[in-house]
Amino acid sequence: MAAAVVPRATCGWWRWHRRVMVCSRTMASKTPVGFIGLGNMGNPMAKNLVKHGYPVIAYDVFPEACKEFQDLGAQVTESPADVAERADRIITMLPSSPNVREVYTGANGILKKVKKGSLLIDSSTIDPAVSKELAKAVEKMGAVFMDAPVSGGVGAARAGNLTFMVGGVEQEFNAAKELLTCMGSNVIYCGEVGTGQAAKICNNMLLAISMIGTAETMNLGIRLGLDPKLLAKILNMSSGRCWSSDTYNPVPGVMEGVPSANNYQGGFGTTLMAKDLGLAQISATNSMTPVPLGSQAHQIYRMMCAKGYALKDFSAVFQFLREEETL
């Protein structure tokens, strides 16, 4: 169906109306915020909104995930549509493209009851093409969609130090930033809808590659007789230093407060890393971009999923390599 044509005589009014809507939404303070998806990342993100004084209207497909928010005074709803009926600013944090599609366009999805002028921010990591598809569907309902995937992991989500990569209409960025700065220390505008996802996919491909490289390096050093803590110290004051070595080291006993110190529980799951690498592969294919290391990383994380590591943190690639060497 062709998009409706706005008569030339009304264009000035429409621009003024949009400016008023953006301004009023930016200035609105402590009005309810909908939050859909209260998993490992969504839970601490929503809690930070509560800490900043925002009344949260919550939904998760698993009701038990909402109980904690009821205790914090949040309203809990029975569907995404109910959230859209009660809030005109909604953040979604979901595992994959099909989950996001269902939450927005399903039988009880956001678009069934979305209000005109609502701001919908998706912080899931999904295919950029799906973000663009949803943006068009949202626009037809008179609302605004922005993609704002995050980087930093569960620890940064708890601390409110996430990095948000935002794609969408630039005039709406400040309205989105008002909420996102409650959950992150860096909120970066990337361009049109889908560019936030593009930035996140590129970041996670590099993260996967560097984690595998760190795990291989640590494993080799240990086999050569080096103490892992000493090796990590040397790496982190040398040219091999990276986030995977100095902040999220994959070797048990080297660092505290990371998944490798807790049998690789919590953090960013291997399944999710494999999913994100799959998105990178699709994007690389569509853009005819060679990504040989990204492709190899994808295969390694897929093998890990097949061999029982699916629910462990992606840094368990160190454990995977250690077990593989005995075969």
Coordinates of C-alpha atoms in Angstrom, one line a residue:
M1 CA 0.0 0.0 0.0
A2 CA 1.4 3.4 -1.0
A3 CA 2.2 5.9 1.8
A4 CA -0.3 8.6 2.3
V5 CA 0.6 12.0 0.8
V6 CA 0.5 14.9 3.1
P7 CA -1.0 18.0 1.3
R8 CA 1.5 20.7 0.8
A9 CA -0.6 23.1 2.8
T10 CA -0.4 21.0 5.9
C11 CA 3.3 20.3 5.7
G12 CA 4.2 23.3 7.8
W13 CA 1.7 22.3 10.5
W14 CA 3.0 18.7 10.4
R15 CA 6.6 19.9 11.0
W16 CA 5.4 22.1 13.8
H17 CA 3.4 19.2 15.3
R18 CA 6.3 16.8 15.2
R19 CA 8.6 19.4 16.9
V20 CA 6.0 19.9 19.7
M21 CA 5.7 16.1 20.1
V22 CA 9.5 15.7 20.3
C23 CA 9.9 18.6 22.7
S24 CA 7.1 17.5 25.0
R25 CA 8.4 13.9 25.0
T26 CA 11.9 15.1 25.8
M27 CA 10.7 17.4 28.6
A28 CA 8.4 14.8 30.1
S29 CA 9.9 13.6 33.3
K30 CA 9.2 10.5 35.3
T31 CA 6.2 9.5 33.2
P32 CA 5.7 5.7 32.9
V33 CA 8.1 3.7 30.7
G34 CA 7.2 0.3 29.3
F35 CA 9.8 -2.4 29.4
I36 CA 9.4 -5.7 27.6
G37 CA 12.0 -8.5 28.2
L38 CA 13.3 -8.9 31.7
G39 CA 16.1 -11.4 31.0
N40 CA 19.8 -11.3 32.0
M41 CA 20.2 -7.8 30.4
G42 CA 16.7 -6.5 30.6
N43 CA 16.3 -7.1 34.3
P44 CA 19.2 -4.7 35.4
M45 CA 18.3 -2.2 32.7
A46 CA 14.7 -1.9 33.9
K47 CA 15.9 -1.7 37.5
N48 CA 18.1 1.3 36.6
L49 CA 15.0 3.1 35.2
V50 CA 13.3 2.4 38.5
K51 CA 16.3 3.8 40.4
H52 CA 16.0 7.0 38.3
G53 CA 12.4 7.4 39.4
Y54 CA 10.6 6.2 36.3
P55 CA 7.4 4.1 37.0
V56 CA 8.0 0.9 34.9
I57 CA 5.2 -1.0 33.2
A58 CA 6.7 -4.4 32.7
Y59 CA 6.1 -7.6 30.6
D60 CA 8.0 -10.8 30.1
V61 CA 6.9 -14.0 28.5
F62 CA 8.0 -15.7 31.7
P63 CA 5.7 -14.3 34.5
E64 CA 8.2 -15.2 37.2
A65 CA 10.6 -12.7 35.7
C66 CA 8.1 -10.0 36.6
K67 CA 7.6 -10.8 40.3
E68 CA 10.7 -8.9 41.4
F69 CA 9.4 -5.8 39.6
Q70 CA 6.1 -6.1 41.3
D71 CA 7.9 -6.0 44.6
L72 CA 9.6 -2.8 43.4
G73 CA 6.3 -1.2 42.7
A74 CA 6.2 -1.7 38.9
Q75 CA 3.0 -2.5 37.1
V76 CA 3.0 -5.9 35.4
T77 CA 0.9 -6.6 32.4
E78 CA -0.3 -9.6 30.5
S79 CA 0.9 -8.8 27.0
P80 CA 3.0 -6.3 25.0
A81 CA -0.3 -4.7 23.8
D82 CA -1.2 -3.9 27.4
V83 CA 2.1 -2.2 27.8
A84 CA 1.5 -0.1 24.7
E85 CA -1.9 0.8 26.1
R86 CA -0.4 2.2 29.3
A87 CA 2.9 3.8 28.2
D88 CA 3.9 5.9 25.2
R89 CA 7.6 5.2 25.7
I90 CA 8.6 1.5 25.5
I91 CA 11.9 -0.3 25.5
T92 CA 12.2 -3.9 24.3
M93 CA 15.1 -6.2 25.1
L94 CA 14.7 -9.6 23.5
P95 CA 16.8 -12.5 22.3
S96 CA 16.3 -12.6 18.6
S97 CA 14.6 -11.3 15.4
P98 CA 11.6 -13.6 15.7
N99 CA 11.0 -12.6 19.3
V100 CA 11.1 -8.9 18.4
R101 CA 8.7 -9.4 15.4
E102 CA 6.2 -11.3 17.7
V103 CA 6.4 -8.6 20.4
Y104 CA 5.7 -5.8 17.9
T105 CA 3.4 -7.4 15.3
G106 CA 2.0 -10.5 17.0
A107 CA -1.6 -11.1 17.9
N108 CA -1.0 -9.3 21.3
G109 CA 1.8 -7.2 20.1
I110 CA 2.7 -3.6 20.7
L111 CA 1.2 -2.4 17.4
K112 CA -2.3 -3.6 18.4
K113 CA -2.6 -0.8 21.0
V114 CA 0.2 1.6 20.3
K115 CA -0.6 5.3 20.8
K116 CA 0.2 7.8 18.1
G117 CA 3.4 9.7 18.9
S118 CA 4.8 6.8 21.0
L119 CA 8.5 6.3 21.1
L120 CA 9.5 2.6 20.7
I121 CA 13.1 1.7 21.4
D122 CA 14.4 -1.8 20.6
S123 CA 17.7 -2.7 22.4
S124 CA 17.7 -6.3 21.2
T125 CA 20.5 -7.4 18.8
I126 CA 18.7 -8.4 15.5
D127 CA 19.1 -8.3 11.8
P128 CA 19.3 -4.6 10.6
A129 CA 16.7 -5.5 7.9
V130 CA 14.2 -6.5 10.6
S131 CA 14.7 -3.2 12.4
K132 CA 14.0 -1.3 9.1
E133 CA 10.9 -3.5 8.5
L134 CA 9.5 -2.8 12.0
A135 CA 10.3 0.9 11.7
K136 CA 8.0 1.1 8.6
A137 CA 5.2 -0.8 10.4
V138 CA 5.5 1.5 13.4
E139 CA 5.5 4.6 11.3
K140 CA 2.2 3.6 9.7
M141 CA 0.7 3.6 13.2
G142 CA 1.9 7.2 13.8
A143 CA 4.6 6.2 16.2
V144 CA 8.5 6.3 16.1
F145 CA 10.8 3.3 16.2
M146 CA 14.5 3.4 17.0
D147 CA 17.1 0.6 17.2
A148 CA 19.4 0.9 20.2
P149 CA 21.4 -2.3 20.8
V150 CA 23.8 -2.4 23.7
S151 CA 27.4 -3.3 24.5
G152 CA 29.0 -4.0 27.8
G153 CA 27.4 -7.2 29.1
V154 CA 25.5 -7.9 32.3
G155 CA 28.1 -6.2 34.6
A156 CA 27.7 -2.9 32.7
A157 CA 23.9 -3.3 32.7
R158 CA 23.9 -3.6 36.5
A159 CA 26.3 -0.6 36.9
G160 CA 24.4 1.5 34.3
N161 CA 27.5 1.7 32.2
L162 CA 26.2 0.3 28.9
T163 CA 27.0 1.7 25.5
F164 CA 23.9 2.3 23.3
M165 CA 24.3 2.4 19.5
V166 CA 21.2 4.2 18.2
G167 CA 19.7 4.3 14.8
G168 CA 16.6 6.3 13.8
V169 CA 15.3 9.7 12.9
E170 CA 17.9 12.2 14.3
Q171 CA 15.3 14.6 15.6
E172 CA 14.1 11.9 18.0
F173 CA 17.6 11.1 19.4
N174 CA 17.4 13.4 22.4
A175 CA 14.1 11.9 23.4
A176 CA 15.6 8.4 23.3
K177 CA 18.8 9.6 25.0
E178 CA 16.8 10.8 28.1
L179 CA 15.9 7.2 28.9
L180 CA 19.0 5.5 27.6
T181 CA 21.4 7.6 29.8
C182 CA 19.6 6.1 32.8
M183 CA 21.0 2.7 31.8
G184 CA 24.2 3.6 30.0
S185 CA 27.2 5.9 30.1
N186 CA 27.6 6.1 26.3
V187 CA 24.7 6.8 24.0
I188 CA 25.9 7.2 20.4
Y189 CA 23.8 8.3 17.4
C190 CA 24.8 6.1 14.4
G191 CA 22.4 7.2 11.6
E192 CA 19.1 5.9 10.1
V193 CA 17.2 2.9 11.5
G194 CA 19.4 -0.2 11.3
T195 CA 22.7 1.5 11.7
G196 CA 22.7 0.8 15.5
Q197 CA 22.3 -2.9 14.7
A198 CA 25.1 -2.7 12.1
A199 CA 27.5 -1.2 14.7
K200 CA 26.5 -3.8 17.3
I201 CA 27.0 -6.7 14.9
C202 CA 30.5 -5.4 13.9
N203 CA 31.4 -5.0 17.5
N204 CA 30.3 -8.5 18.5
M205 CA 32.1 -10.1 15.6
L206 CA 35.4 -8.4 16.8
L207 CA 34.6 -9.4 20.4
A208 CA 34.2 -13.0 19.4
I209 CA 37.4 -13.0 17.4
S210 CA 39.3 -11.4 20.2
M211 CA 37.9 -13.8 22.9
I212 CA 39.0 -16.8 20.8
G213 CA 42.4 -15.2 20.3
T214 CA 42.7 -14.5 24.1
A215 CA 41.7 -18.0 25.0
E216 CA 44.1 -19.6 22.5
T217 CA 46.9 -17.4 23.7
M218 CA 46.3 -18.1 27.4
N219 CA 46.0 -21.8 26.7
L220 CA 49.3 -21.9 24.8
G221 CA 51.1 -19.9 27.5
I222 CA 49.8 -22.3 30.2
R223 CA 51.0 -25.3 28.2
L224 CA 54.4 -23.6 27.9
G225 CA 54.7 -23.4 31.7
L226 CA 53.6 -19.8 32.3
D227 CA 51.5 -18.8 35.3
P228 CA 48.1 -17.6 33.9
K229 CA 48.0 -14.5 36.1
L230 CA 51.5 -13.6 35.1
L231 CA 50.7 -14.1 31.4
A232 CA 47.6 -12.0 31.7
K233 CA 49.5 -9.2 33.4
I234 CA 52.1 -9.2 30.6
L235 CA 49.5 -9.2 27.9
N236 CA 47.6 -6.3 29.5
M237 CA 50.7 -4.1 29.6
S238 CA 51.8 -5.1 26.1
S239 CA 50.5 -4.8 22.5
G240 CA 48.2 -7.9 22.8
R241 CA 46.0 -6.2 25.3
C242 CA 42.2 -6.2 24.6
W243 CA 38.9 -6.2 26.5
S244 CA 38.8 -10.0 26.5
S245 CA 42.2 -10.1 28.3
D246 CA 42.0 -7.2 30.7
T247 CA 38.3 -7.0 31.7
Y248 CA 36.7 -10.4 30.9
N249 CA 39.6 -12.9 31.0
P250 CA 38.4 -16.4 30.1
V251 CA 40.8 -18.3 32.3
P252 CA 39.4 -19.4 35.7
G253 CA 41.3 -17.9 38.6
V254 CA 42.8 -15.0 36.7
M255 CA 40.1 -12.4 37.5
E256 CA 37.2 -12.1 40.0
G257 CA 33.7 -11.1 39.2
V258 CA 33.7 -12.5 35.7
P259 CA 31.9 -15.7 34.4
S260 CA 35.2 -17.6 34.2
A261 CA 35.4 -17.3 38.0
N262 CA 31.9 -18.8 38.3
N263 CA 32.0 -21.9 36.0
Y264 CA 31.1 -19.6 33.1
Q265 CA 27.6 -18.9 34.5
G266 CA 25.8 -15.6 33.8
G267 CA 27.2 -13.1 31.3
F268 CA 26.6 -13.3 27.6
G269 CA 25.6 -16.8 26.5
T270 CA 27.3 -18.8 23.8
T271 CA 24.0 -19.2 22.0
L272 CA 23.6 -15.5 21.8
M273 CA 27.1 -15.0 20.5
A274 CA 26.5 -17.7 17.8
K275 CA 23.3 -15.9 16.9
D276 CA 25.1 -12.5 16.6
L277 CA 27.8 -14.0 14.5
G278 CA 25.2 -15.5 12.3
L279 CA 23.7 -12.0 11.8
A280 CA 27.2 -10.8 10.9
Q281 CA 27.5 -13.6 8.3
I282 CA 24.2 -12.6 6.7
S283 CA 25.2 -9.0 6.5
A284 CA 28.6 -9.9 5.1
T285 CA 27.0 -12.1 2.4
N286 CA 24.5 -9.3 1.5
S287 CA 27.2 -6.7 1.3
M288 CA 29.7 -9.1 -0.4
T289 CA 32.3 -8.4 2.4
P290 CA 35.0 -10.9 3.1
V291 CA 35.1 -11.9 6.8
P292 CA 37.2 -15.0 7.1
L293 CA 37.9 -14.7 10.8
G294 CA 34.3 -13.8 11.5
S295 CA 33.3 -16.9 9.7
Q296 CA 35.7 -19.1 11.6
A297 CA 34.5 -17.6 14.9
H298 CA 30.9 -18.4 13.9
Q299 CA 31.8 -22.0 13.3
I300 CA 33.6 -22.3 16.6
Y301 CA 30.7 -20.9 18.6
R302 CA 28.2 -23.2 16.7
M303 CA 30.4 -26.2 17.6
M304 CA 30.4 -25.1 21.2
C305 CA 26.6 -25.0 21.2
A306 CA 26.5 -28.5 19.8
K307 CA 28.8 -29.8 22.5
G308 CA 27.0 -28.6 25.6
Y309 CA 28.2 -25.0 26.0
A310 CA 25.1 -23.3 24.7
L311 CA 24.0 -21.9 28.1
K312 CA 27.5 -21.0 29.3
D313 CA 29.1 -17.6 28.9
F314 CA 30.9 -17.1 25.5
S315 CA 34.2 -16.9 27.3
A316 CA 33.9 -20.7 27.9
V317 CA 35.7 -21.0 24.6
F318 CA 38.8 -21.4 26.7
Q319 CA 37.3 -24.5 28.4
F320 CA 36.2 -25.7 25.0
L321 CA 39.7 -25.4 23.6
R322 CA 41.2 -27.2 26.6
E323 CA 38.8 -30.1 26.2
E324 CA 39.3 -30.3 22.5
E325 CA 43.0 -30.6 22.9
T326 CA 42.5 -33.9 24.7
L327 CA 40.5 -35.5 21.9

